[in-house]
Amino acid sequence: VSTSAEDRLRAAGHRVTPQRVAVLEALETLRHGTPDEIHAEVCRHHEINLSTVYRTLELLNEIGLVRHAHLSDRAPTYHSVSGHEHAHLVCRGCGASRSLTRQDLDLSALERSTGFAVDFGHLSVFGLCGECQR
Amino acid sequence: VSTSAEDRLRAAGHRVTPQRVAVLEALETLRHGTPDEIHAEVCRHHEINLSTVYRTLELLNEIGLVRHAHLSDRAPTYHSVSGHEHAHLVCRGCGASRSLTRQDLDLSALERSTGFAVDFGHLSVFGLCGECQR
DNA sequence: GTATTTGCAAAGTTTTTGCACGTGG
DNA sequence: CCACGTGCAAAAACTTTGCAAATAC
C-alpha cells in the first residue's frame, strides 16, 4: 500500500489503522473483490470483522481510493484506483471480465452533450463476448 | 400489454398467467421500477405475491421482454423493452436519471474492437450532472 | 487524553427456495 | 389431465447499526 494512500486518509481527517491498510493491501492482491472476498483475503493474514470491511470500503470509496461496480447482479465489486482508472466489460455468458480504458470507450461526446462528468471507474458494460454469441 | 408479449411468452414455452400480464402492465405504467415498486403497483389492482414478482421478472428478463439496470447501489430497476431500448445516465448528486439512446452513446467502435455484443438496456452510466459538479 | 475506530451481536433489507395447492392449455 | 406456476413461510444472502472496549495520534 503506497504511502500516498495513507496520506490521502490523513488529509481527509481519518486515521490510518491496520484494518484500513489491510483492506487496501487485499485489493492490490485481488485486483477486484466483493466485500466478502475482500474480508476473506484480509483474514489470510490478519483479523478483521466483516462490518469493518464494509465501513472501510465505504470510507475509501468516499475519499476516492477505491471504486465499485456491479459486475454481477449480486454484491458490488470493489477495485483499487491506485492504478489507472478503468471500467469493466463483462460477458454474461462466460462471466469473463476485462478492463476498459477511456480510449477503449470514448465518452467525451456524451460528456460534452450532456454536461455530465462520468464516473468511469464505476462503469460496467455487459454483453456477450464473441465466443458466447454462438 | 401487447399481444406480442403474450406470444413471446408462449413461443418460449411459458404460460400466460394473470400475474405475468399484471407485471408487464405495471411496468408500462411505471416505466421503471424495483421489484418492490412493481409489486406495489400490481397490488393496486390485483393480488400478487412478492416472490412471484421476482420470479416473473427473472423470466421476462430471460426471454427479453424486460431489462434491468442498477440505477442505485441497492435494488435493481427493471424496465420494459416494449419501447425503444435505452440505457441510463444517472447523477450521483441529485439522483436524476435520463435515458440514453444508441446515438447518445456510440458503442460501435467498442463492439468492433472487442467482438462483444453490448446489452445496451442494462447499461447505466453514473456521474455528476452539470449542476452537481459545483 | 480523547475522539475515532473496531468487534460483536442483533436487526434490517433484499432475494431465493421448498413444498402443497391451484390453474392454463 | 397434469406439467407449470403461485402463495406462503422459512431461510439465505447481503448490509447496517448500537454500543462498549480498544487505539491512533
PDB file of C-alpha atoms (C1' of nucleotides) in Angstrom, chain B residues 10 15-16 18 35 50-51 54-55 74-76, chain C residues 12-19 22-25:
ATOM      1  CA  ARG B  10     -45.993 -18.800 -25.336  1.00  0.00           C
ATOM      2  CA  ARG B  15     -47.831 -19.825 -19.809  1.00  0.00           C
ATOM      3  CA  VAL B  16     -49.693 -16.573 -19.909  1.00  0.00           C
ATOM      4  CA  PRO B  18     -52.695 -13.059 -14.886  1.00  0.00           C
ATOM      5  CA  PRO B  35     -39.191  -5.403  -7.677  1.00  0.00           C
ATOM      6  CA  LEU B  50     -43.650 -10.658  -3.948  1.00  0.00           C
ATOM      7  CA  SER B  51     -41.888 -13.942  -4.757  1.00  0.00           C
ATOM      8  CA  TYR B  54     -39.226 -11.802  -8.535  1.00  0.00           C
ATOM      9  CA  ARG B  55     -39.819 -14.999 -10.450  1.00  0.00           C
ATOM     10  CA  ARG B  74     -29.343  -1.054  -3.887  1.00  0.00           C
ATOM     11  CA  ALA B  75     -32.179  -2.729  -5.728  1.00  0.00           C
ATOM     12  CA  PRO B  76     -32.085  -3.258  -9.483  1.00  0.00           C
TER      13      PRO B  76
ATOM     14  C1'  DG C  12     -32.746  -4.606   8.737  1.00  0.00           C
ATOM     15  C1'  DT C  13     -33.278  -5.277   3.843  1.00  0.00           C
ATOM     16  C1'  DT C  14     -33.482  -7.797  -0.274  1.00  0.00           C
ATOM     17  C1'  DT C  15     -33.764 -12.167  -2.654  1.00  0.00           C
ATOM     18  C1'  DT C  16     -34.273 -17.198  -3.002  1.00  0.00           C
ATOM     19  C1'  DT C  17     -36.232 -21.723  -2.062  1.00  0.00           C
ATOM     20  C1'  DG C  18     -39.210 -25.906  -0.782  1.00  0.00           C
ATOM     21  C1'  DC C  19     -43.482 -27.519  -0.963  1.00  0.00           C
ATOM     22  C1'  DG C  22     -54.083 -24.104  -7.860  1.00  0.00           C
ATOM     23  C1'  DT C  23     -54.595 -23.466 -12.946  1.00  0.00           C
ATOM     24  C1'  DG C  24     -53.611 -22.690 -18.072  1.00  0.00           C
ATOM     25  C1'  DG C  25     -53.561 -25.078 -22.221  1.00  0.00           C
TER      26       DG C  25
END
